[in-house]
PDB file of C-alpha atoms and ligand atoms in Angstrom:
ATOM      1  CA  MET U   1      43.204  -7.342 218.061  1.00  0.00           C
ATOM      2  CA  ARG U   2      42.423  -4.432 215.784  1.00  0.00           C
ATOM      3  CA  LYS U   3      45.316  -1.991 215.614  1.00  0.00           C
ATOM      4  CA  MET U   4      44.068   1.565 215.645  1.00  0.00           C
ATOM      5  CA  MET U   5      44.797   3.906 212.757  1.00  0.00           C
ATOM      6  CA  ALA U   6      45.230   7.571 212.008  1.00  0.00           C
ATOM      7  CA  GLY U   7      45.433   8.725 208.439  1.00  0.00           C
ATOM      8  CA  THR U   8      44.950  11.716 206.220  1.00  0.00           C
ATOM      9  CA  GLY U   9      44.053  12.217 202.583  1.00  0.00           C
ATOM     10  CA  TRP U  10      45.387  15.453 201.185  1.00  0.00           C
ATOM     11  CA  LYS U  11      43.190  15.589 198.070  1.00  0.00           C
ATOM     12  CA  MET U  12      44.692  18.101 195.565  1.00  0.00           C
ATOM     13  CA  ASN U  13      46.787  19.874 198.184  1.00  0.00           C
ATOM     14  CA  ASN U  14      50.491  20.111 199.065  1.00  0.00           C
ATOM     15  CA  SER U  15      53.172  20.645 196.444  1.00  0.00           C
ATOM     16  CA  VAL U  16      56.430  18.689 196.550  1.00  0.00           C
ATOM     17  CA  ALA U  17      58.082  21.453 198.593  1.00  0.00           C
ATOM     18  CA  GLU U  18      55.131  21.547 201.007  1.00  0.00           C
ATOM     19  CA  THR U  19      55.170  17.763 201.250  1.00  0.00           C
ATOM     20  CA  LEU U  20      58.846  17.793 202.196  1.00  0.00           C
ATOM     21  CA  ARG U  21      58.217  20.373 204.923  1.00  0.00           C
ATOM     22  CA  TYR U  22      55.215  18.364 206.194  1.00  0.00           C
ATOM     23  CA  ALA U  23      57.098  15.074 206.191  1.00  0.00           C
ATOM     24  CA  GLU U  24      60.184  16.521 207.835  1.00  0.00           C
ATOM     25  CA  THR U  25      58.073  18.002 210.645  1.00  0.00           C
ATOM     26  CA  LEU U  26      56.334  14.659 211.118  1.00  0.00           C
ATOM     27  CA  ALA U  27      59.619  12.747 211.020  1.00  0.00           C
ATOM     28  CA  ALA U  28      61.216  15.036 213.611  1.00  0.00           C
ATOM     29  CA  TRP U  29      58.181  14.714 215.910  1.00  0.00           C
ATOM     30  CA  SER U  30      57.961  10.928 215.601  1.00  0.00           C
ATOM     31  CA  ALA U  31      61.690  10.292 216.187  1.00  0.00           C
ATOM     32  CA  GLY U  32      62.152   8.424 219.448  1.00  0.00           C
ATOM     33  CA  ARG U  33      58.402   8.062 220.094  1.00  0.00           C
ATOM     34  CA  ASP U  34      56.820   4.666 220.440  1.00  0.00           C
ATOM     35  CA  LEU U  35      53.981   4.732 217.928  1.00  0.00           C
ATOM     36  CA  SER U  36      53.957   0.973 217.441  1.00  0.00           C
ATOM     37  CA  ALA U  37      50.380   0.697 218.745  1.00  0.00           C
ATOM     38  CA  LEU U  38      49.125   2.568 215.672  1.00  0.00           C
ATOM     39  CA  ASP U  39      49.088   2.279 211.907  1.00  0.00           C
ATOM     40  CA  LEU U  40      49.664   5.750 210.433  1.00  0.00           C
ATOM     41  CA  PHE U  41      49.327   6.896 206.853  1.00  0.00           C
ATOM     42  CA  VAL U  42      49.284   9.928 204.609  1.00  0.00           C
ATOM     43  CA  LEU U  43      47.805   9.980 201.110  1.00  0.00           C
ATOM     44  CA  PRO U  44      49.542  12.750 199.144  1.00  0.00           C
ATOM     45  CA  PRO U  45      48.883  13.678 195.512  1.00  0.00           C
ATOM     46  CA  PHE U  46      50.710  11.367 193.106  1.00  0.00           C
ATOM     47  CA  THR U  47      53.365  13.980 192.342  1.00  0.00           C
ATOM     48  CA  SER U  48      54.312  14.127 196.039  1.00  0.00           C
ATOM     49  CA  LEU U  49      54.532  10.382 196.688  1.00  0.00           C
ATOM     50  CA  HIS U  50      58.259  10.174 196.043  1.00  0.00           C
ATOM     51  CA  ALA U  51      59.044  13.150 198.291  1.00  0.00           C
ATOM     52  CA  ALA U  52      56.802  11.784 201.040  1.00  0.00           C
ATOM     53  CA  ARG U  53      58.308   8.346 200.818  1.00  0.00           C
ATOM     54  CA  THR U  54      61.845   9.680 200.997  1.00  0.00           C
ATOM     55  CA  ALA U  55      61.225  12.031 203.901  1.00  0.00           C
ATOM     56  CA  LEU U  56      59.140   9.495 205.871  1.00  0.00           C
ATOM     57  CA  SER U  57      61.325   6.462 205.191  1.00  0.00           C
ATOM     58  CA  ASN U  58      62.629   6.215 208.759  1.00  0.00           C
ATOM     59  CA  THR U  59      59.265   6.844 210.388  1.00  0.00           C
ATOM     60  CA  PRO U  60      56.263   4.617 211.124  1.00  0.00           C
ATOM     61  CA  VAL U  61      54.153   6.696 208.712  1.00  0.00           C
ATOM     62  CA  ALA U  62      53.224   4.832 205.535  1.00  0.00           C
ATOM     63  CA  ILE U  63      52.056   6.426 202.314  1.00  0.00           C
ATOM     64  CA  GLY U  64      49.273   5.615 199.897  1.00  0.00           C
ATOM     65  CA  GLY U  65      47.555   6.716 196.702  1.00  0.00           C
ATOM     66  CA  GLN U  66      44.220   8.505 196.554  1.00  0.00           C
ATOM     67  CA  ASN U  67      42.931   6.464 193.620  1.00  0.00           C
ATOM     68  CA  MET U  68      43.997   3.719 191.255  1.00  0.00           C
ATOM     69  CA  HIS U  69      42.930   2.025 188.030  1.00  0.00           C
ATOM     70  CA  TRP U  70      41.903  -1.631 187.955  1.00  0.00           C
ATOM     71  CA  ASP U  71      43.909  -2.506 184.862  1.00  0.00           C
ATOM     72  CA  ALA U  72      47.621  -3.303 184.908  1.00  0.00           C
ATOM     73  CA  SER U  73      48.571  -0.956 182.060  1.00  0.00           C
ATOM     74  CA  GLY U  74      47.299   0.371 178.749  1.00  0.00           C
ATOM     75  CA  GLY U  75      45.242   3.158 177.241  1.00  0.00           C
ATOM     76  CA  TRP U  76      43.933   4.794 180.375  1.00  0.00           C
ATOM     77  CA  THR U  77      45.105   8.385 180.051  1.00  0.00           C
ATOM     78  CA  GLY U  78      45.489  10.151 183.359  1.00  0.00           C
ATOM     79  CA  GLU U  79      45.258   6.983 185.432  1.00  0.00           C
ATOM     80  CA  ILE U  80      47.753   5.132 187.631  1.00  0.00           C
ATOM     81  CA  SER U  81      48.204   1.409 188.227  1.00  0.00           C
ATOM     82  CA  ALA U  82      48.617  -0.652 191.380  1.00  0.00           C
ATOM     83  CA  ALA U  83      52.163  -1.586 190.344  1.00  0.00           C
ATOM     84  CA  MET U  84      53.034   2.094 189.925  1.00  0.00           C
ATOM     85  CA  LEU U  85      51.762   2.854 193.411  1.00  0.00           C
ATOM     86  CA  CYS U  86      53.770  -0.059 194.819  1.00  0.00           C
ATOM     87  CA  GLU U  87      56.866   1.137 192.985  1.00  0.00           C
ATOM     88  CA  ALA U  88      56.352   4.592 194.507  1.00  0.00           C
ATOM     89  CA  GLY U  89      56.420   2.983 197.942  1.00  0.00           C
ATOM     90  CA  CYS U  90      52.704   2.939 198.713  1.00  0.00           C
ATOM     91  CA  ARG U  91      51.246   0.554 201.269  1.00  0.00           C
ATOM     92  CA  TYR U  92      47.684   1.868 200.925  1.00  0.00           C
ATOM     93  CA  VAL U  93      45.255   2.999 198.279  1.00  0.00           C
ATOM     94  CA  GLU U  94      42.099   4.961 198.935  1.00  0.00           C
ATOM     95  CA  LEU U  95      39.094   3.804 196.946  1.00  0.00           C
ATOM     96  CA  ALA U  96      35.611   5.290 196.480  1.00  0.00           C
ATOM     97  CA  HIS U  97      36.183   8.641 198.099  1.00  0.00           C
ATOM     98  CA  SER U  98      32.919  10.582 197.799  1.00  0.00           C
ATOM     99  CA  GLU U  99      34.542  13.163 195.523  1.00  0.00           C
ATOM    100  CA  ARG U 100      35.472  10.375 193.085  1.00  0.00           C
ATOM    101  CA  LEU U 101      31.839   9.226 193.140  1.00  0.00           C
ATOM    102  CA  GLN U 102      30.356  12.707 192.913  1.00  0.00           C
ATOM    103  CA  HIS U 103      32.615  14.422 190.376  1.00  0.00           C
ATOM    104  CA  PHE U 104      34.080  11.570 188.345  1.00  0.00           C
ATOM    105  CA  GLY U 105      31.108   9.235 188.107  1.00  0.00           C
ATOM    106  CA  GLU U 106      32.868   6.394 189.885  1.00  0.00           C
ATOM    107  CA  THR U 107      30.653   3.464 190.866  1.00  0.00           C
ATOM    108  CA  TYR U 108      31.053   0.683 193.415  1.00  0.00           C
ATOM    109  CA  ALA U 109      31.056  -1.804 190.541  1.00  0.00           C
ATOM    110  CA  ALA U 110      34.268  -0.123 189.313  1.00  0.00           C
ATOM    111  CA  VAL U 111      35.536   0.079 192.881  1.00  0.00           C
ATOM    112  CA  ARG U 112      35.113  -3.689 193.184  1.00  0.00           C
ATOM    113  CA  LYS U 113      37.529  -4.201 190.286  1.00  0.00           C
ATOM    114  CA  LYS U 114      39.994  -1.697 191.734  1.00  0.00           C
ATOM    115  CA  LEU U 115      39.831  -3.340 195.137  1.00  0.00           C
ATOM    116  CA  ASP U 116      40.515  -6.746 193.660  1.00  0.00           C
ATOM    117  CA  THR U 117      43.524  -5.433 191.719  1.00  0.00           C
ATOM    118  CA  ALA U 118      44.838  -3.614 194.794  1.00  0.00           C
ATOM    119  CA  MET U 119      44.592  -6.756 196.935  1.00  0.00           C
ATOM    120  CA  HIS U 120      46.444  -8.832 194.358  1.00  0.00           C
ATOM    121  CA  ALA U 121      49.180  -6.193 194.231  1.00  0.00           C
ATOM    122  CA  GLY U 122      49.582  -6.301 198.010  1.00  0.00           C
ATOM    123  CA  LEU U 123      48.152  -2.832 198.606  1.00  0.00           C
ATOM    124  CA  THR U 124      45.782  -2.284 201.524  1.00  0.00           C
ATOM    125  CA  PRO U 125      42.593  -0.694 200.212  1.00  0.00           C
ATOM    126  CA  ILE U 126      40.997   2.016 202.289  1.00  0.00           C
ATOM    127  CA  LEU U 127      37.436   1.568 201.127  1.00  0.00           C
ATOM    128  CA  CYS U 128      35.265   4.646 201.656  1.00  0.00           C
ATOM    129  CA  LEU U 129      31.578   4.151 202.376  1.00  0.00           C
ATOM    130  CA  GLY U 130      28.956   6.767 203.060  1.00  0.00           C
ATOM    131  CA  GLU U 131      25.404   7.893 202.534  1.00  0.00           C
ATOM    132  CA  THR U 132      24.328  11.243 201.076  1.00  0.00           C
ATOM    133  CA  ALA U 133      22.184  13.737 202.986  1.00  0.00           C
ATOM    134  CA  PRO U 134      18.972  12.726 201.124  1.00  0.00           C
ATOM    135  CA  GLU U 135      19.718   9.033 201.775  1.00  0.00           C
ATOM    136  CA  LYS U 136      20.205   9.822 205.463  1.00  0.00           C
ATOM    137  CA  ALA U 137      16.961  11.822 205.551  1.00  0.00           C
ATOM    138  CA  ALA U 138      15.108   8.919 203.947  1.00  0.00           C
ATOM    139  CA  GLY U 139      16.378   6.552 206.662  1.00  0.00           C
ATOM    140  CA  ARG U 140      18.347   4.595 204.072  1.00  0.00           C
ATOM    141  CA  ALA U 141      21.862   5.011 205.461  1.00  0.00           C
ATOM    142  CA  ASP U 142      22.374   1.396 206.535  1.00  0.00           C
ATOM    143  CA  ALA U 143      20.889  -0.016 203.325  1.00  0.00           C
ATOM    144  CA  VAL U 144      23.176   2.209 201.267  1.00  0.00           C
ATOM    145  CA  LEU U 145      26.248   1.257 203.288  1.00  0.00           C
ATOM    146  CA  GLU U 146      25.416  -2.424 203.031  1.00  0.00           C
ATOM    147  CA  ALA U 147      25.010  -2.229 199.254  1.00  0.00           C
ATOM    148  CA  GLN U 148      28.288  -0.310 198.911  1.00  0.00           C
ATOM    149  CA  VAL U 149      30.367  -2.640 201.052  1.00  0.00           C
ATOM    150  CA  LEU U 150      28.952  -5.853 199.608  1.00  0.00           C
ATOM    151  CA  THR U 151      29.385  -4.617 196.040  1.00  0.00           C
ATOM    152  CA  ALA U 152      32.990  -3.549 196.630  1.00  0.00           C
ATOM    153  CA  LEU U 153      33.930  -6.746 198.474  1.00  0.00           C
ATOM    154  CA  ALA U 154      32.100  -9.154 196.157  1.00  0.00           C
ATOM    155  CA  GLY U 155      34.309 -12.090 195.237  1.00  0.00           C
ATOM    156  CA  GLN U 156      36.710 -11.700 198.170  1.00  0.00           C
ATOM    157  CA  GLY U 157      37.083 -14.667 200.486  1.00  0.00           C
ATOM    158  CA  ALA U 158      36.350 -14.187 204.190  1.00  0.00           C
ATOM    159  CA  LYS U 159      39.992 -14.569 205.136  1.00  0.00           C
ATOM    160  CA  HIS U 160      40.934 -11.538 203.015  1.00  0.00           C
ATOM    161  CA  ILE U 161      38.302  -9.170 204.396  1.00  0.00           C
ATOM    162  CA  PRO U 162      40.450  -7.950 207.328  1.00  0.00           C
ATOM    163  CA  ASP U 163      43.079  -6.905 204.761  1.00  0.00           C
ATOM    164  CA  VAL U 164      40.674  -4.143 203.740  1.00  0.00           C
ATOM    165  CA  VAL U 165      40.275  -1.032 205.878  1.00  0.00           C
ATOM    166  CA  LEU U 166      36.745   0.365 205.793  1.00  0.00           C
ATOM    167  CA  ALA U 167      36.315   4.111 206.174  1.00  0.00           C
ATOM    168  CA  TYR U 168      32.811   5.226 207.066  1.00  0.00           C
ATOM    169  CA  GLU U 169      32.644   8.760 205.722  1.00  0.00           C
ATOM    170  CA  PRO U 170      29.094  10.121 205.628  1.00  0.00           C
ATOM    171  CA  ARG U 171      29.033  12.189 202.455  1.00  0.00           C
ATOM    172  CA  TRP U 172      27.131  14.969 204.167  1.00  0.00           C
ATOM    173  CA  ALA U 173      29.861  15.313 206.818  1.00  0.00           C
ATOM    174  CA  ILE U 174      32.874  15.475 204.484  1.00  0.00           C
ATOM    175  CA  GLY U 175      34.246  18.983 204.152  1.00  0.00           C
ATOM    176  CA  GLY U 176      31.375  20.221 206.327  1.00  0.00           C
ATOM    177  CA  ALA U 177      31.001  22.100 209.574  1.00  0.00           C
ATOM    178  CA  GLU U 178      30.281  19.163 211.854  1.00  0.00           C
ATOM    179  CA  ALA U 179      31.112  15.500 212.141  1.00  0.00           C
ATOM    180  CA  ALA U 180      28.382  12.927 212.668  1.00  0.00           C
ATOM    181  CA  THR U 181      27.514  12.474 216.334  1.00  0.00           C
ATOM    182  CA  PRO U 182      29.125   9.587 218.237  1.00  0.00           C
ATOM    183  CA  ASP U 183      25.701   7.930 218.626  1.00  0.00           C
ATOM    184  CA  TYR U 184      25.062   8.113 214.901  1.00  0.00           C
ATOM    185  CA  ILE U 185      28.541   6.775 214.143  1.00  0.00           C
ATOM    186  CA  ALA U 186      28.074   3.947 216.660  1.00  0.00           C
ATOM    187  CA  GLU U 187      24.897   2.815 214.871  1.00  0.00           C
ATOM    188  CA  ARG U 188      26.470   2.876 211.403  1.00  0.00           C
ATOM    189  CA  HIS U 189      29.708   1.169 212.457  1.00  0.00           C
ATOM    190  CA  GLY U 190      27.758  -1.414 214.432  1.00  0.00           C
ATOM    191  CA  ARG U 191      25.551  -2.194 211.450  1.00  0.00           C
ATOM    192  CA  LEU U 192      28.550  -2.392 209.143  1.00  0.00           C
ATOM    193  CA  ARG U 193      30.181  -4.897 211.460  1.00  0.00           C
ATOM    194  CA  GLU U 194      26.941  -6.909 211.559  1.00  0.00           C
ATOM    195  CA  THR U 195      26.920  -6.947 207.761  1.00  0.00           C
ATOM    196  CA  LEU U 196      30.487  -8.277 207.735  1.00  0.00           C
ATOM    197  CA  HIS U 197      29.499 -10.885 210.303  1.00  0.00           C
ATOM    198  CA  ALA U 198      26.463 -12.021 208.301  1.00  0.00           C
ATOM    199  CA  HIS U 199      28.397 -12.356 205.038  1.00  0.00           C
ATOM    200  CA  TYR U 200      31.954 -13.214 206.059  1.00  0.00           C
ATOM    201  CA  GLY U 201      31.681 -14.651 209.560  1.00  0.00           C
ATOM    202  CA  LYS U 202      32.573 -13.701 213.095  1.00  0.00           C
ATOM    203  CA  ALA U 203      36.373 -13.680 212.740  1.00  0.00           C
ATOM    204  CA  ALA U 204      36.383 -11.454 209.661  1.00  0.00           C
ATOM    205  CA  ALA U 205      33.926  -9.040 211.278  1.00  0.00           C
ATOM    206  CA  ALA U 206      35.906  -8.894 214.504  1.00  0.00           C
ATOM    207  CA  ARG U 207      39.250  -8.282 212.780  1.00  0.00           C
ATOM    208  CA  THR U 208      38.279  -5.719 210.127  1.00  0.00           C
ATOM    209  CA  ARG U 209      39.042  -2.123 210.965  1.00  0.00           C
ATOM    210  CA  ILE U 210      36.425   0.558 210.419  1.00  0.00           C
ATOM    211  CA  LEU U 211      37.645   4.154 210.506  1.00  0.00           C
ATOM    212  CA  TYR U 212      35.490   7.237 210.790  1.00  0.00           C
ATOM    213  CA  GLY U 213      36.037  10.275 208.571  1.00  0.00           C
ATOM    214  CA  GLY U 214      34.146  13.495 207.955  1.00  0.00           C
ATOM    215  CA  SER U 215      34.913  16.817 209.696  1.00  0.00           C
ATOM    216  CA  VAL U 216      37.094  15.184 212.339  1.00  0.00           C
ATOM    217  CA  THR U 217      39.132  17.553 214.501  1.00  0.00           C
ATOM    218  CA  PRO U 218      41.412  17.053 217.508  1.00  0.00           C
ATOM    219  CA  GLU U 219      38.501  18.399 219.582  1.00  0.00           C
ATOM    220  CA  ASN U 220      35.767  15.995 218.441  1.00  0.00           C
ATOM    221  CA  GLY U 221      38.152  13.058 217.920  1.00  0.00           C
ATOM    222  CA  PRO U 222      38.130  11.711 221.502  1.00  0.00           C
ATOM    223  CA  ALA U 223      34.321  11.371 221.635  1.00  0.00           C
ATOM    224  CA  ILE U 224      34.297   9.620 218.248  1.00  0.00           C
ATOM    225  CA  LEU U 225      37.065   7.264 219.354  1.00  0.00           C
ATOM    226  CA  ALA U 226      35.116   6.428 222.498  1.00  0.00           C
ATOM    227  CA  VAL U 227      32.782   4.465 220.194  1.00  0.00           C
ATOM    228  CA  GLU U 228      33.869   0.849 220.529  1.00  0.00           C
ATOM    229  CA  ASP U 229      33.515   0.053 216.835  1.00  0.00           C
ATOM    230  CA  VAL U 230      35.605   3.008 215.661  1.00  0.00           C
ATOM    231  CA  ASP U 231      39.137   1.820 214.950  1.00  0.00           C
ATOM    232  CA  GLY U 232      40.684   5.128 214.035  1.00  0.00           C
ATOM    233  CA  LEU U 233      40.286   8.459 212.285  1.00  0.00           C
ATOM    234  CA  PHE U 234      40.570   9.332 208.619  1.00  0.00           C
ATOM    235  CA  VAL U 235      41.042  13.057 208.317  1.00  0.00           C
ATOM    236  CA  GLY U 236      41.051  15.703 205.621  1.00  0.00           C
ATOM    237  CA  ARG U 237      41.324  19.418 206.412  1.00  0.00           C
ATOM    238  CA  ALA U 238      42.416  19.082 210.034  1.00  0.00           C
ATOM    239  CA  ALA U 239      45.547  17.195 208.966  1.00  0.00           C
ATOM    240  CA  TRP U 240      46.644  19.019 205.832  1.00  0.00           C
ATOM    241  CA  GLN U 241      49.337  20.656 207.947  1.00  0.00           C
ATOM    242  CA  ALA U 242      51.794  18.435 209.808  1.00  0.00           C
ATOM    243  CA  GLU U 243      50.968  20.059 213.148  1.00  0.00           C
ATOM    244  CA  GLY U 244      47.304  19.163 212.673  1.00  0.00           C
ATOM    245  CA  PHE U 245      48.072  15.547 211.819  1.00  0.00           C
ATOM    246  CA  ILE U 246      50.334  15.301 214.867  1.00  0.00           C
ATOM    247  CA  ARG U 247      47.444  16.426 217.083  1.00  0.00           C
ATOM    248  CA  ILE U 248      45.187  13.812 215.479  1.00  0.00           C
ATOM    249  CA  ILE U 249      47.817  11.111 216.031  1.00  0.00           C
ATOM    250  CA  GLU U 250      48.079  12.115 219.683  1.00  0.00           C
ATOM    251  CA  VAL U 251      44.308  11.814 220.075  1.00  0.00           C
ATOM    252  CA  VAL U 252      44.297   8.326 218.512  1.00  0.00           C
ATOM    253  CA  ALA U 253      47.340   7.267 220.552  1.00  0.00           C
ATOM    254  CA  ASP U 254      45.526   8.326 223.749  1.00  0.00           C
ATOM    255  CA  ALA U 255      42.473   6.284 222.742  1.00  0.00           C
ATOM    256  CA  ALA U 256      44.638   3.260 221.906  1.00  0.00           C
ATOM    257  CA  ARG U 257      46.250   3.407 225.368  1.00  0.00           C
ATOM    258  CA  THR U 258      42.926   3.288 227.188  1.00  0.00           C
ATOM    259  CA  ARG U 259      40.976   0.974 224.920  1.00  0.00           C
ATOM    260  CA  ARG U 260      40.361  -2.623 225.855  1.00  0.00           C
ATOM    261  CA  PRO U 261      41.462  -5.179 223.235  1.00  0.00           C
ATOM    262  CA  GLN U 262      39.148  -5.480 220.208  1.00  0.00           C
ATOM    263  CA  GLY U 263      38.807  -8.196 217.640  1.00  0.00           C
TER     264      GLY U 263
HETATM  265  C1  LIG A   1      37.625  13.496 203.472  1.00  0.00           C
HETATM  266  O1  LIG A   1      37.610  14.227 202.493  1.00  0.00           O
HETATM  267  O2  LIG A   1      37.738  12.262 203.372  1.00  0.00           O
HETATM  268  C2  LIG A   1      37.513  14.079 204.795  1.00  0.00           C
HETATM  269  C3  LIG A   1      37.357  13.289 205.819  1.00  0.00           C
HETATM  270  O3  LIG A   1      37.585  15.444 204.837  1.00  0.00           O
HETATM  271  P1  LIG A   1      37.356  16.395 206.102  1.00  0.00           P
HETATM  272  O4  LIG A   1      38.050  15.778 207.283  1.00  0.00           O
HETATM  273  O5  LIG A   1      37.960  17.687 205.706  1.00  0.00           O
HETATM  274  O6  LIG A   1      35.873  16.489 206.313  1.00  0.00           O
END
């Protein structure tokens, strides 16, 4: 059974004061609600992790980092370690967001090392995967996704694969005007699951969650979640305010109520 997820990455947004207001709104809304069918997470900037953790401590909303270094400590100015994220109360770490690839030269070979370190530290990696617009136009989306996921997961045993959350985020849809269509998402998620099946077996493929991200809104969310292989939504802009994230959670909760068991 794959538990559905709703999560948001804030990028370089939300000060400590804004984080406290966000988290307090979310905590007040979630009090007394049964959200046990979902895994929920927010990924604040590092400086807001402590505030988020404190304000969300009695809620089902977990926190995570937006990036992480593969080494345990040392001369890596500006970086943060897995142990530091754990100490800050993180359950998740986002890896390979397209902005890390595009602006900071990150590669999936580096992501593989980060993922391995994160798994050993007990963090759940949220592994972003996605093709660029030219790769899509060239009909290479599935080949690109396969290379990304197999590079990042190289060396992991099949039984650990479901401990990773995959996030299909087409790079051309992130921060854009429109999400990918449900049909397009269904093809990519289906092919990703086939890749997991071919390399890690049926059980790993059936149990691993694959989220969709890229211009998700409360309006387009239901149609995306109607795709059987979509296990939740990973959201940027539409959830940078608590009220927006609450609407996204409601959309995912509705889908979880009506969905037949997966995995
Ligand atoms: C993202 O940056 O991962 C993302 C999904 O952003 P948005 O929802 O704003 O497209």
